[in-house]
Amino acid sequence: MIPLAVPNLSGNEVRYLQECIETNFVSTVGPFVDRFEESVALLSGSVDAVATSSGTSALHLALVASGVGVGDLVVLPTYTFVATASAVAQTGAKGWLLDIDLESLTLDLDQVREAISRDCIRTASGLIHRRSQSRVKAIVPVYTNGNVPDMQGFRALAQEYDLALVADAAAALGADCGGLALGSVCPLSIASFNGNKTFTSGSGGAIFGYDQTLLDRARHLGSTARRGRDYHHDAVGFNYRMSNLQAAVGCAQLEKFEELVQRKREISAFYDRLVAGMAGVSGIPGGSFGLSTRWMAGIVVQDPTRLTAVRMSLEQRGIETRAFWKPIHLQPPYQSWVRDSVARSEWLWPRVLTLPCSTSLADKDLELVGRTLIEAMQ
Ligand SMILES: *Cc1c(COP(=O)(O)O)cnc(C)c1O
């Protein structure tokens, strides 16, 4: 069996875990948590980083720290993993779902700008979406599959309308934002260290960026909002801290940062070349606002009815495949959220097939997947 995407735990993971047990530092305070935060800050070019229990908790915390709350409206792409939407919903806000462009697969800046100027009115209490009478509070661009959104444009737009900006960069650690560091293009961004991401801490996340005040607030709220050593808490907080055990695994993973990102890009480039000559098939695009991390590898087909047979013949030979994200507006809890045209997301999602892309995948297995895919597509 060749799995889709499994962790690559070939470094210091066991040694660091052993160290946690031997030193009795297994909980949310410990040297690996500090080291992990320093590494994430350094590797993303951020002023600081806050480690969390998951990417989803990082996103929820970043939104709350940015002032998003009950009754607000948050702009996000409908084409994303469900966690982007659930984090918004958990704040008590609602989402305003917009579309992606089909080159970067990220939130379409022009559409967001047009929708705001058409559907909103500026008032003393902020930007109001007329139909829902809700205050628009934030924009959440998503680094789809590690692809870079037009962050310069979103920063200018957020500034123009005084909106918070939080980027879901769950699988984008290692992306280059057109010559700028990932952590330097957004006040707060989040990464995930779930088991299927390029780097894992078992489960885990991080908030990073250039706004030290917001990062301090996130750290405070994420660790029960305690002031001092005694039991005084000055806000409604969360227990969203990463444990030293998780951070130990995360630190070992980040030691292989360059190597793992590089391998992901190689695997995607392999599939891109493989299908380059095939009619009606392409690789998953990486966009041109920056250099993508190419988290998941796979193909996009013009005719979605081809995929059932392809998937079956690959599975028969022990090669795992999977669809990719189903848009948020098609998920039961979010069907009532306001939305603009989402035609491109609706076109895309049934046409994507993801293929084995573990960083531990051997070249001979990659070639086997390639040969099998070519046969299955004929
Ligand atoms: C993986 C992912 C998340 C969630 O991260 P978890 O660590 O699984 O909570 C959020 N958003 C996107 C875009 C993701 O890919």
PDB file of C-alpha atoms and ligand atoms in Angstrom, residues 54-56 80-81 83-84 142 168 170 192 194 197 204 295 325, ligand 1:
ATOM      1  CA  SER A  54      -3.999  22.616  16.773  1.00  0.00           C
ATOM      2  CA  GLY A  55      -4.255  24.752  13.654  1.00  0.00           C
ATOM      3  CA  THR A  56      -7.956  25.188  14.341  1.00  0.00           C
ATOM      4  CA  THR A  80     -11.019  25.932   2.112  1.00  0.00           C
ATOM      5  CA  PHE A  81     -10.761  23.251   4.754  1.00  0.00           C
ATOM      6  CA  ALA A  83     -11.613  24.509  10.040  1.00  0.00           C
ATOM      7  CA  THR A  84     -11.411  28.025   8.560  1.00  0.00           C
ATOM      8  CA  VAL A 142      -6.229  31.064   2.928  1.00  0.00           C
ATOM      9  CA  ASP A 168      -4.896  30.719   7.320  1.00  0.00           C
ATOM     10  CA  ALA A 170      -2.042  26.039   7.755  1.00  0.00           C
ATOM     11  CA  SER A 192      -1.028  23.591  11.448  1.00  0.00           C
ATOM     12  CA  ASN A 194      -1.476  18.022  12.207  1.00  0.00           C
ATOM     13  CA  LYS A 197       0.814  18.341   7.124  1.00  0.00           C
ATOM     14  CA  GLY A 204      -0.521  21.277  17.001  1.00  0.00           C
ATOM     15  CA  TRP A 295       1.544  20.573   0.410  1.00  0.00           C
ATOM     16  CA  TRP A 325     -11.835  20.136  -0.047  1.00  0.00           C
TER      17      TRP A 325
HETATM   18  C1  LIG B   1      -5.040  21.521   8.222  1.00  0.00           C
HETATM   19  C2  LIG B   1      -5.784  22.800   8.043  1.00  0.00           C
HETATM   20  C3  LIG B   1      -6.400  23.466   9.122  1.00  0.00           C
HETATM   21  C4  LIG B   1      -6.590  22.852  10.481  1.00  0.00           C
HETATM   22  O1  LIG B   1      -5.487  22.516  11.197  1.00  0.00           O
HETATM   23  P1  LIG B   1      -5.618  21.420  12.380  1.00  0.00           P
HETATM   24  O2  LIG B   1      -4.244  21.412  12.950  1.00  0.00           O
HETATM   25  O3  LIG B   1      -6.000  20.123  11.740  1.00  0.00           O
HETATM   26  O4  LIG B   1      -6.639  21.913  13.340  1.00  0.00           O
HETATM   27  C5  LIG B   1      -6.982  24.692   8.902  1.00  0.00           C
HETATM   28  N1  LIG B   1      -6.998  25.265   7.689  1.00  0.00           N
HETATM   29  C6  LIG B   1      -6.438  24.671   6.624  1.00  0.00           C
HETATM   30  C7  LIG B   1      -6.464  25.379   5.312  1.00  0.00           C
HETATM   31  C8  LIG B   1      -5.824  23.413   6.753  1.00  0.00           C
HETATM   32  O5  LIG B   1      -5.290  22.820   5.679  1.00  0.00           O
END
